[in-house]
mmCIF file with all atom_site columns, C-alpha atoms in Angstrom:
data_model
loop_
_atom_site.group_PDB
_atom_site.id
_atom_site.type_symbol
_atom_site.label_atom_id
_atom_site.label_alt_id
_atom_site.label_comp_id
_atom_site.label_asym_id
_atom_site.label_entity_id
_atom_site.label_seq_id
_atom_site.pdbx_PDB_ins_code
_atom_site.Cartn_x
_atom_site.Cartn_y
_atom_site.Cartn_z
_atom_site.occupancy
_atom_site.B_iso_or_equiv
_atom_site.pdbx_formal_charge
_atom_site.auth_seq_id
_atom_site.auth_comp_id
_atom_site.auth_asym_id
_atom_site.auth_atom_id
_atom_site.pdbx_PDB_model_num
ATOM 1   C CA . MET N 1 1   ? -0.006 0.003  -0.029  1.00 49.00 ? 16  MET N CA 1
ATOM 2   C CA . ASN N 1 2   ? 2.915  2.377  0.518   1.00 55.00 ? 17  ASN N CA 1
ATOM 3   C CA . ILE N 1 3   ? 3.882  1.971  -3.150  1.00 54.00 ? 18  ILE N CA 1
ATOM 4   C CA . LYS N 1 4   ? 0.391  3.071  -4.190  1.00 53.00 ? 19  LYS N CA 1
ATOM 5   C CA . LYS N 1 5   ? 0.580  6.153  -1.928  1.00 52.00 ? 20  LYS N CA 1
ATOM 6   C CA . THR N 1 6   ? 4.052  7.065  -3.292  1.00 55.00 ? 21  THR N CA 1
ATOM 7   C CA . GLY N 1 7   ? 2.916  6.609  -6.882  1.00 51.00 ? 22  GLY N CA 1
ATOM 8   C CA . LEU N 1 8   ? -0.145 8.630  -6.155  1.00 49.00 ? 23  LEU N CA 1
ATOM 9   C CA . ALA N 1 9   ? 1.922  11.393 -4.538  1.00 53.00 ? 24  ALA N CA 1
ATOM 10  C CA . ALA N 1 10  ? 4.349  11.437 -7.472  1.00 52.00 ? 25  ALA N CA 1
ATOM 11  C CA . LEU N 1 11  ? 1.406  11.633 -9.929  1.00 47.00 ? 26  LEU N CA 1
ATOM 12  C CA . LEU N 1 12  ? -0.115 14.511 -7.909  1.00 47.00 ? 27  LEU N CA 1
ATOM 13  C CA . ALA N 1 13  ? 3.193  16.394 -7.826  1.00 49.00 ? 28  ALA N CA 1
ATOM 14  C CA . LEU N 1 14  ? 3.557  15.925 -11.636 1.00 44.00 ? 29  LEU N CA 1
ATOM 15  C CA . ALA N 1 15  ? 0.010  17.257 -12.147 1.00 48.00 ? 30  ALA N CA 1
ATOM 16  C CA . VAL N 1 16  ? 0.745  20.301 -9.966  1.00 43.00 ? 31  VAL N CA 1
ATOM 17  C CA . LEU N 1 17  ? 4.027  21.044 -11.811 1.00 43.00 ? 32  LEU N CA 1
ATOM 18  C CA . THR N 1 18  ? 2.381  20.644 -15.217 1.00 41.00 ? 33  THR N CA 1
ATOM 19  C CA . SER N 1 19  ? -0.442 22.949 -14.317 1.00 40.00 ? 34  SER N CA 1
ATOM 20  C CA . MET N 1 20  ? 2.000  25.573 -13.188 1.00 37.00 ? 35  MET N CA 1
ATOM 21  C CA . ALA N 1 21  ? 4.060  25.374 -16.348 1.00 33.00 ? 36  ALA N CA 1
ATOM 22  C CA . VAL N 1 22  ? 1.068  25.770 -18.758 1.00 30.00 ? 37  VAL N CA 1
ATOM 23  C CA . PRO N 1 23  ? 0.332  29.448 -17.959 1.00 30.00 ? 38  PRO N CA 1
ATOM 24  C CA . ALA N 1 24  ? 4.001  30.366 -18.518 1.00 28.00 ? 39  ALA N CA 1
ATOM 25  C CA . VAL N 1 25  ? 3.896  28.890 -22.008 1.00 31.00 ? 40  VAL N CA 1
ATOM 26  C CA . ALA N 1 26  ? 0.562  30.562 -22.770 1.00 30.00 ? 41  ALA N CA 1
ATOM 27  C CA . GLN N 1 27  ? 1.959  33.977 -21.868 1.00 40.00 ? 42  GLN N CA 1
ATOM 28  C CA . SER N 1 28  ? 4.265  34.045 -24.881 1.00 53.00 ? 43  SER N CA 1
ATOM 29  C CA . GLY N 1 29  ? 1.590  34.821 -27.486 1.00 69.00 ? 44  GLY N CA 1
ATOM 30  C CA . ASP N 1 30  ? 1.834  34.685 -31.272 1.00 86.00 ? 45  ASP N CA 1
ATOM 31  C CA . GLU N 1 31  ? 5.140  35.773 -32.715 1.00 90.00 ? 46  GLU N CA 1
ATOM 32  C CA . LEU N 1 32  ? 4.817  38.967 -34.765 1.00 90.00 ? 47  LEU N CA 1
ATOM 33  C CA . ALA N 1 33  ? 8.506  39.571 -35.589 1.00 93.00 ? 48  ALA N CA 1
ATOM 34  C CA . ASP N 1 34  ? 11.830 37.764 -34.992 1.00 96.00 ? 49  ASP N CA 1
ATOM 35  C CA . LYS N 1 35  ? 15.021 39.340 -36.442 1.00 95.00 ? 50  LYS N CA 1
ATOM 36  C CA . SER N 1 36  ? 18.690 39.208 -35.657 1.00 95.00 ? 51  SER N CA 1
ATOM 37  C CA . VAL N 1 37  ? 21.071 42.107 -36.482 1.00 95.00 ? 52  VAL N CA 1
ATOM 38  C CA . THR N 1 38  ? 24.850 42.019 -36.516 1.00 94.00 ? 53  THR N CA 1
ATOM 39  C CA . VAL N 1 39  ? 26.718 44.644 -34.475 1.00 94.00 ? 54  VAL N CA 1
ATOM 40  C CA . ASP N 1 40  ? 30.341 45.835 -34.587 1.00 92.00 ? 55  ASP N CA 1
ATOM 41  C CA . GLY N 1 41  ? 32.435 48.682 -33.158 1.00 90.00 ? 56  GLY N CA 1
ATOM 42  C CA . ASP N 1 42  ? 30.546 51.266 -35.267 1.00 90.00 ? 57  ASP N CA 1
ATOM 43  C CA . THR N 1 43  ? 27.080 50.116 -34.038 1.00 92.00 ? 58  THR N CA 1
ATOM 44  C CA . GLU N 1 44  ? 25.629 52.546 -31.479 1.00 92.00 ? 59  GLU N CA 1
ATOM 45  C CA . SER N 1 45  ? 22.250 50.844 -30.805 1.00 93.00 ? 60  SER N CA 1
ATOM 46  C CA . VAL N 1 46  ? 19.662 48.331 -31.866 1.00 95.00 ? 61  VAL N CA 1
ATOM 47  C CA . TYR N 1 47  ? 16.130 49.667 -32.415 1.00 95.00 ? 62  TYR N CA 1
ATOM 48  C CA . LEU N 1 48  ? 12.623 48.393 -32.512 1.00 94.00 ? 63  LEU N CA 1
ATOM 49  C CA . GLU N 1 49  ? 9.966  50.506 -34.288 1.00 92.00 ? 64  GLU N CA 1
ATOM 50  C CA . VAL N 1 50  ? 6.248  49.646 -34.398 1.00 90.00 ? 65  VAL N CA 1
ATOM 51  C CA . THR N 1 51  ? 3.657  51.523 -36.468 1.00 88.00 ? 66  THR N CA 1
ATOM 52  C CA . ASN N 1 52  ? -0.145 51.501 -35.893 1.00 76.00 ? 67  ASN N CA 1
ATOM 53  C CA . THR N 1 53  ? -0.485 48.820 -33.258 1.00 75.00 ? 68  THR N CA 1
ATOM 54  C CA . SER N 1 54  ? -3.960 47.500 -32.499 1.00 75.00 ? 69  SER N CA 1
ATOM 55  C CA . GLY N 1 55  ? -4.129 49.634 -29.353 1.00 68.00 ? 70  GLY N CA 1
ATOM 56  C CA . ASP N 1 56  ? -2.676 47.205 -26.901 1.00 76.00 ? 71  ASP N CA 1
ATOM 57  C CA . ASN N 1 57  ? 0.912  46.712 -25.941 1.00 84.00 ? 72  ASN N CA 1
ATOM 58  C CA . LEU N 1 58  ? 3.116  44.265 -27.825 1.00 88.00 ? 73  LEU N CA 1
ATOM 59  C CA . ASN N 1 59  ? 5.705  42.341 -25.876 1.00 90.00 ? 74  ASN N CA 1
ATOM 60  C CA . TYR N 1 60  ? 9.344  42.376 -26.931 1.00 94.00 ? 75  TYR N CA 1
ATOM 61  C CA . THR N 1 61  ? 12.433 40.472 -25.781 1.00 95.00 ? 76  THR N CA 1
ATOM 62  C CA . VAL N 1 62  ? 15.957 41.386 -26.798 1.00 96.00 ? 77  VAL N CA 1
ATOM 63  C CA . TYR N 1 63  ? 18.762 38.765 -26.732 1.00 97.00 ? 78  TYR N CA 1
ATOM 64  C CA . GLY N 1 64  ? 22.491 39.352 -27.032 1.00 95.00 ? 79  GLY N CA 1
ATOM 65  C CA . ILE N 1 65  ? 24.202 36.585 -28.995 1.00 95.00 ? 80  ILE N CA 1
ATOM 66  C CA . SER N 1 66  ? 27.906 35.718 -28.748 1.00 94.00 ? 81  SER N CA 1
ATOM 67  C CA . ASP N 1 67  ? 29.513 32.529 -30.069 1.00 92.00 ? 82  ASP N CA 1
ATOM 68  C CA . GLY N 1 68  ? 26.106 31.029 -30.639 1.00 90.00 ? 83  GLY N CA 1
ATOM 69  C CA . LEU N 1 69  ? 24.965 31.500 -26.991 1.00 94.00 ? 84  LEU N CA 1
ATOM 70  C CA . SER N 1 70  ? 22.227 34.021 -26.220 1.00 94.00 ? 85  SER N CA 1
ATOM 71  C CA . ASP N 1 71  ? 21.441 36.084 -23.136 1.00 95.00 ? 86  ASP N CA 1
ATOM 72  C CA . GLU N 1 72  ? 18.236 37.984 -22.513 1.00 96.00 ? 87  GLU N CA 1
ATOM 73  C CA . VAL N 1 73  ? 19.345 41.601 -22.176 1.00 95.00 ? 88  VAL N CA 1
ATOM 74  C CA . ASP N 1 74  ? 16.026 43.409 -22.175 1.00 95.00 ? 89  ASP N CA 1
ATOM 75  C CA . SER N 1 75  ? 12.255 42.911 -22.329 1.00 94.00 ? 90  SER N CA 1
ATOM 76  C CA . GLY N 1 76  ? 9.127  45.043 -22.054 1.00 92.00 ? 91  GLY N CA 1
ATOM 77  C CA . THR N 1 77  ? 6.161  46.342 -23.996 1.00 90.00 ? 92  THR N CA 1
ATOM 78  C CA . ILE N 1 78  ? 5.736  48.782 -26.802 1.00 88.00 ? 93  ILE N CA 1
ATOM 79  C CA . SER N 1 79  ? 2.684  50.381 -28.431 1.00 84.00 ? 94  SER N CA 1
ATOM 80  C CA . SER N 1 80  ? 1.800  53.036 -31.016 1.00 80.00 ? 95  SER N CA 1
ATOM 81  C CA . ALA N 1 81  ? -1.971 53.187 -30.722 1.00 69.00 ? 96  ALA N CA 1
ATOM 82  C CA . ASP N 1 82  ? -2.602 56.415 -32.614 1.00 73.00 ? 97  ASP N CA 1
ATOM 83  C CA . GLU N 1 83  ? -3.228 56.307 -36.382 1.00 73.00 ? 98  GLU N CA 1
ATOM 84  C CA . ASN N 1 84  ? -0.024 56.777 -38.405 1.00 76.00 ? 99  ASN N CA 1
ATOM 85  C CA . ASP N 1 85  ? 1.958  56.733 -35.161 1.00 84.00 ? 100 ASP N CA 1
ATOM 86  C CA . THR N 1 86  ? 5.353  55.098 -34.905 1.00 88.00 ? 101 THR N CA 1
ATOM 87  C CA . THR N 1 87  ? 7.006  54.324 -31.557 1.00 88.00 ? 102 THR N CA 1
ATOM 88  C CA . ARG N 1 88  ? 10.755 53.609 -31.346 1.00 92.00 ? 103 ARG N CA 1
ATOM 89  C CA . GLN N 1 89  ? 12.612 51.810 -28.592 1.00 92.00 ? 104 GLN N CA 1
ATOM 90  C CA . GLU N 1 90  ? 16.431 51.763 -28.634 1.00 94.00 ? 105 GLU N CA 1
ATOM 91  C CA . PHE N 1 91  ? 18.851 49.447 -26.865 1.00 93.00 ? 106 PHE N CA 1
ATOM 92  C CA . VAL N 1 92  ? 22.536 50.324 -26.446 1.00 93.00 ? 107 VAL N CA 1
ATOM 93  C CA . ALA N 1 93  ? 24.657 47.843 -28.375 1.00 94.00 ? 108 ALA N CA 1
ATOM 94  C CA . ASN N 1 94  ? 27.637 46.257 -26.635 1.00 93.00 ? 109 ASN N CA 1
ATOM 95  C CA . SER N 1 95  ? 29.729 44.981 -29.552 1.00 92.00 ? 110 SER N CA 1
ATOM 96  C CA . GLU N 1 96  ? 32.580 43.927 -27.208 1.00 94.00 ? 111 GLU N CA 1
ATOM 97  C CA . GLU N 1 97  ? 30.296 41.418 -25.550 1.00 95.00 ? 112 GLU N CA 1
ATOM 98  C CA . TYR N 1 98  ? 27.892 40.406 -28.328 1.00 95.00 ? 113 TYR N CA 1
ATOM 99  C CA . ASP N 1 99  ? 28.254 39.694 -32.066 1.00 94.00 ? 114 ASP N CA 1
ATOM 100 C CA . GLU N 1 100 ? 24.557 40.217 -32.847 1.00 95.00 ? 115 GLU N CA 1
ATOM 101 C CA . TYR N 1 101 ? 21.242 40.984 -31.164 1.00 96.00 ? 116 TYR N CA 1
ATOM 102 C CA . ARG N 1 102 ? 17.929 39.181 -31.709 1.00 96.00 ? 117 ARG N CA 1
ATOM 103 C CA . VAL N 1 103 ? 14.655 40.975 -31.131 1.00 96.00 ? 118 VAL N CA 1
ATOM 104 C CA . VAL N 1 104 ? 11.443 38.964 -30.764 1.00 96.00 ? 119 VAL N CA 1
ATOM 105 C CA . VAL N 1 105 ? 8.047  40.711 -30.733 1.00 93.00 ? 120 VAL N CA 1
ATOM 106 C CA . THR N 1 106 ? 4.889  38.823 -29.634 1.00 91.00 ? 121 THR N CA 1
ATOM 107 C CA . GLU N 1 107 ? 1.320  39.683 -28.970 1.00 85.00 ? 122 GLU N CA 1
ATOM 108 C CA . ASP N 1 108 ? 0.094  39.686 -25.347 1.00 77.00 ? 123 ASP N CA 1
ATOM 109 C CA . ALA N 1 109 ? -1.490 36.280 -24.688 1.00 75.00 ? 124 ALA N CA 1
ATOM 110 C CA . SER N 1 110 ? -2.678 37.235 -21.205 1.00 74.00 ? 125 SER N CA 1
ATOM 111 C CA . ASP N 1 111 ? -5.816 38.900 -22.634 1.00 72.00 ? 126 ASP N CA 1
ATOM 112 C CA . SER N 1 112 ? -8.559 37.643 -24.966 1.00 72.00 ? 127 SER N CA 1
ATOM 113 C CA . ASP N 1 113 ? -7.865 39.899 -27.962 1.00 74.00 ? 128 ASP N CA 1
ATOM 114 C CA . GLU N 1 114 ? -5.145 39.712 -30.552 1.00 79.00 ? 129 GLU N CA 1
ATOM 115 C CA . GLU N 1 115 ? -2.627 42.511 -30.911 1.00 80.00 ? 130 GLU N CA 1
ATOM 116 C CA . SER N 1 116 ? -1.121 43.466 -34.248 1.00 82.00 ? 131 SER N CA 1
ATOM 117 C CA . ALA N 1 117 ? 0.935  46.184 -35.906 1.00 83.00 ? 132 ALA N CA 1
ATOM 118 C CA . ASP N 1 118 ? 0.992  47.540 -39.491 1.00 86.00 ? 133 ASP N CA 1
ATOM 119 C CA . ASN N 1 119 ? 4.784  47.616 -39.495 1.00 88.00 ? 134 ASN N CA 1
ATOM 120 C CA . ILE N 1 120 ? 7.487  46.248 -37.205 1.00 91.00 ? 135 ILE N CA 1
ATOM 121 C CA . GLU N 1 121 ? 11.077 47.288 -38.047 1.00 93.00 ? 136 GLU N CA 1
ATOM 122 C CA . ILE N 1 122 ? 14.224 46.060 -36.288 1.00 95.00 ? 137 ILE N CA 1
ATOM 123 C CA . GLY N 1 123 ? 17.629 47.531 -37.153 1.00 93.00 ? 138 GLY N CA 1
ATOM 124 C CA . THR N 1 124 ? 20.796 49.211 -35.980 1.00 94.00 ? 139 THR N CA 1
ATOM 125 C CA . THR N 1 125 ? 21.970 52.802 -35.686 1.00 92.00 ? 140 THR N CA 1
ATOM 126 C CA . ILE N 1 126 ? 25.578 53.580 -36.564 1.00 88.00 ? 141 ILE N CA 1
ATOM 127 C CA . ASN N 1 127 ? 27.856 55.809 -34.521 1.00 81.00 ? 142 ASN N CA 1
ATOM 128 C CA . GLN N 1 128 ? 28.136 59.045 -36.570 1.00 70.00 ? 143 GLN N CA 1
ATOM 129 C CA . SER N 1 129 ? 30.912 60.699 -34.618 1.00 62.00 ? 144 SER N CA 1
ATOM 130 C CA . GLY N 1 130 ? 33.719 61.443 -37.045 1.00 55.00 ? 145 GLY N CA 1
ATOM 131 C CA . GLY N 1 131 ? 37.270 62.584 -36.316 1.00 52.00 ? 146 GLY N CA 1
ATOM 132 C CA . GLY N 1 132 ? 36.325 66.101 -37.352 1.00 51.00 ? 147 GLY N CA 1
ATOM 133 C CA . GLY N 1 133 ? 39.236 68.413 -37.849 1.00 51.00 ? 148 GLY N CA 1
ATOM 134 C CA . GLY N 1 134 ? 39.986 71.355 -40.005 1.00 50.00 ? 149 GLY N CA 1
ATOM 135 C CA . VAL N 1 135 ? 40.676 71.841 -43.642 1.00 51.00 ? 150 VAL N CA 1
ATOM 136 C CA . PHE N 1 136 ? 43.594 69.327 -43.608 1.00 50.00 ? 151 PHE N CA 1
ATOM 137 C CA . ALA N 1 137 ? 41.901 66.570 -41.622 1.00 49.00 ? 152 ALA N CA 1
ATOM 138 C CA . GLY N 1 138 ? 43.325 63.799 -43.795 1.00 46.00 ? 153 GLY N CA 1
ATOM 139 C CA . VAL N 1 139 ? 41.745 60.881 -45.586 1.00 46.00 ? 154 VAL N CA 1
ATOM 140 C CA . GLY N 1 140 ? 39.350 59.726 -42.821 1.00 49.00 ? 155 GLY N CA 1
ATOM 141 C CA . GLY N 1 141 ? 38.846 62.958 -40.901 1.00 51.00 ? 156 GLY N CA 1
ATOM 142 C CA . GLY N 1 142 ? 36.222 64.663 -43.030 1.00 56.00 ? 157 GLY N CA 1
ATOM 143 C CA . GLY N 1 143 ? 38.142 67.808 -43.782 1.00 62.00 ? 158 GLY N CA 1
ATOM 144 C CA . LEU N 1 144 ? 38.157 69.767 -47.088 1.00 71.00 ? 159 LEU N CA 1
ATOM 145 C CA . PHE N 1 145 ? 41.254 68.075 -48.536 1.00 71.00 ? 160 PHE N CA 1
ATOM 146 C CA . THR N 1 146 ? 40.341 64.386 -48.534 1.00 75.00 ? 161 THR N CA 1
ATOM 147 C CA . LEU N 1 147 ? 41.184 61.801 -51.110 1.00 77.00 ? 162 LEU N CA 1
ATOM 148 C CA . THR N 1 148 ? 37.528 61.712 -52.351 1.00 80.00 ? 163 THR N CA 1
ATOM 149 C CA . ASN N 1 149 ? 37.357 65.484 -52.727 1.00 80.00 ? 164 ASN N CA 1
ATOM 150 C CA . GLY N 1 150 ? 40.709 65.404 -54.657 1.00 82.00 ? 165 GLY N CA 1
ATOM 151 C CA . ILE N 1 151 ? 39.392 62.826 -57.079 1.00 86.00 ? 166 ILE N CA 1
ATOM 152 C CA . ILE N 1 152 ? 36.226 64.862 -57.663 1.00 87.00 ? 167 ILE N CA 1
ATOM 153 C CA . ALA N 1 153 ? 38.212 68.055 -58.213 1.00 84.00 ? 168 ALA N CA 1
ATOM 154 C CA . PHE N 1 154 ? 40.539 66.329 -60.728 1.00 82.00 ? 169 PHE N CA 1
ATOM 155 C CA . ALA N 1 155 ? 37.434 64.918 -62.566 1.00 85.00 ? 170 ALA N CA 1
ATOM 156 C CA . VAL N 1 156 ? 35.768 68.375 -62.722 1.00 86.00 ? 171 VAL N CA 1
ATOM 157 C CA . PHE N 1 157 ? 38.960 69.995 -63.932 1.00 80.00 ? 172 PHE N CA 1
ATOM 158 C CA . GLY N 1 158 ? 39.378 67.311 -66.655 1.00 81.00 ? 173 GLY N CA 1
ATOM 159 C CA . VAL N 1 159 ? 35.802 67.683 -67.910 1.00 82.00 ? 174 VAL N CA 1
ATOM 160 C CA . ALA N 1 160 ? 36.115 71.550 -67.913 1.00 79.00 ? 175 ALA N CA 1
ATOM 161 C CA . TYR N 1 161 ? 39.386 71.258 -69.934 1.00 77.00 ? 176 TYR N CA 1
ATOM 162 C CA . VAL N 1 162 ? 37.925 68.871 -72.544 1.00 80.00 ? 177 VAL N CA 1
ATOM 163 C CA . ALA N 1 163 ? 34.734 70.899 -72.824 1.00 80.00 ? 178 ALA N CA 1
ATOM 164 C CA . GLY N 1 164 ? 36.708 74.057 -73.593 1.00 78.00 ? 179 GLY N CA 1
ATOM 165 C CA . PHE N 1 165 ? 35.747 76.042 -70.495 1.00 73.00 ? 180 PHE N CA 1
ATOM 166 C CA . LEU N 1 166 ? 39.409 76.665 -69.773 1.00 71.00 ? 181 LEU N CA 1
ATOM 167 C CA . ASP N 1 167 ? 40.257 78.048 -73.275 1.00 75.00 ? 182 ASP N CA 1
ATOM 168 C CA . PRO N 1 168 ? 40.261 81.666 -72.011 1.00 73.00 ? 183 PRO N CA 1
ATOM 169 C CA . ILE N 1 169 ? 42.765 80.616 -69.324 1.00 71.00 ? 184 ILE N CA 1
ATOM 170 C CA . LYS N 1 170 ? 44.921 78.769 -71.906 1.00 69.00 ? 185 LYS N CA 1
ATOM 171 C CA . ASN N 1 171 ? 44.883 81.760 -74.220 1.00 72.00 ? 186 ASN N CA 1
ATOM 172 C CA . ALA N 1 172 ? 45.824 84.183 -71.385 1.00 71.00 ? 187 ALA N CA 1
ATOM 173 C CA . LEU N 1 173 ? 48.719 81.969 -70.334 1.00 72.00 ? 188 LEU N CA 1
ATOM 174 C CA . GLY N 1 174 ? 50.018 81.567 -73.858 1.00 70.00 ? 189 GLY N CA 1
ATOM 175 C CA . GLN N 1 175 ? 50.376 85.291 -74.512 1.00 57.00 ? 190 GLN N CA 1
#
């Protein structure tokens, strides 16, 4: 009879654990977006934009991925309930710790309605800070005398010479 009580207790414990696990699975909701973006030293942030949601919040989860392993780095809700409204959420990218980020957007399964959005966009923003500098900032500094600007000036001068725009200058130098 002790075996029957032990088996019954184990079955009861399994039923309790199973009933507790079911709501956690049901909370995830239907997946609306799932996208991974690669980050590097130039990446400033990862963003999530939603346009014209159905009025209720959408759930999002952000994972940092490194060497195939993922860590949850952020989660929350986002909504843009007004017509033609876009809401943007940004997450600082840590390219030293993660190679890419994965953003998953789901509808809220805890209520009886279904959430949606006209558009869900996931992407990255790039660090725009340049070296700056003055006129002679060099090749990568963004100054006036850069390699690109030199090539453009040479091309413009060549076209002007061939087109004859410099004939008055040639005539003036020849006399």
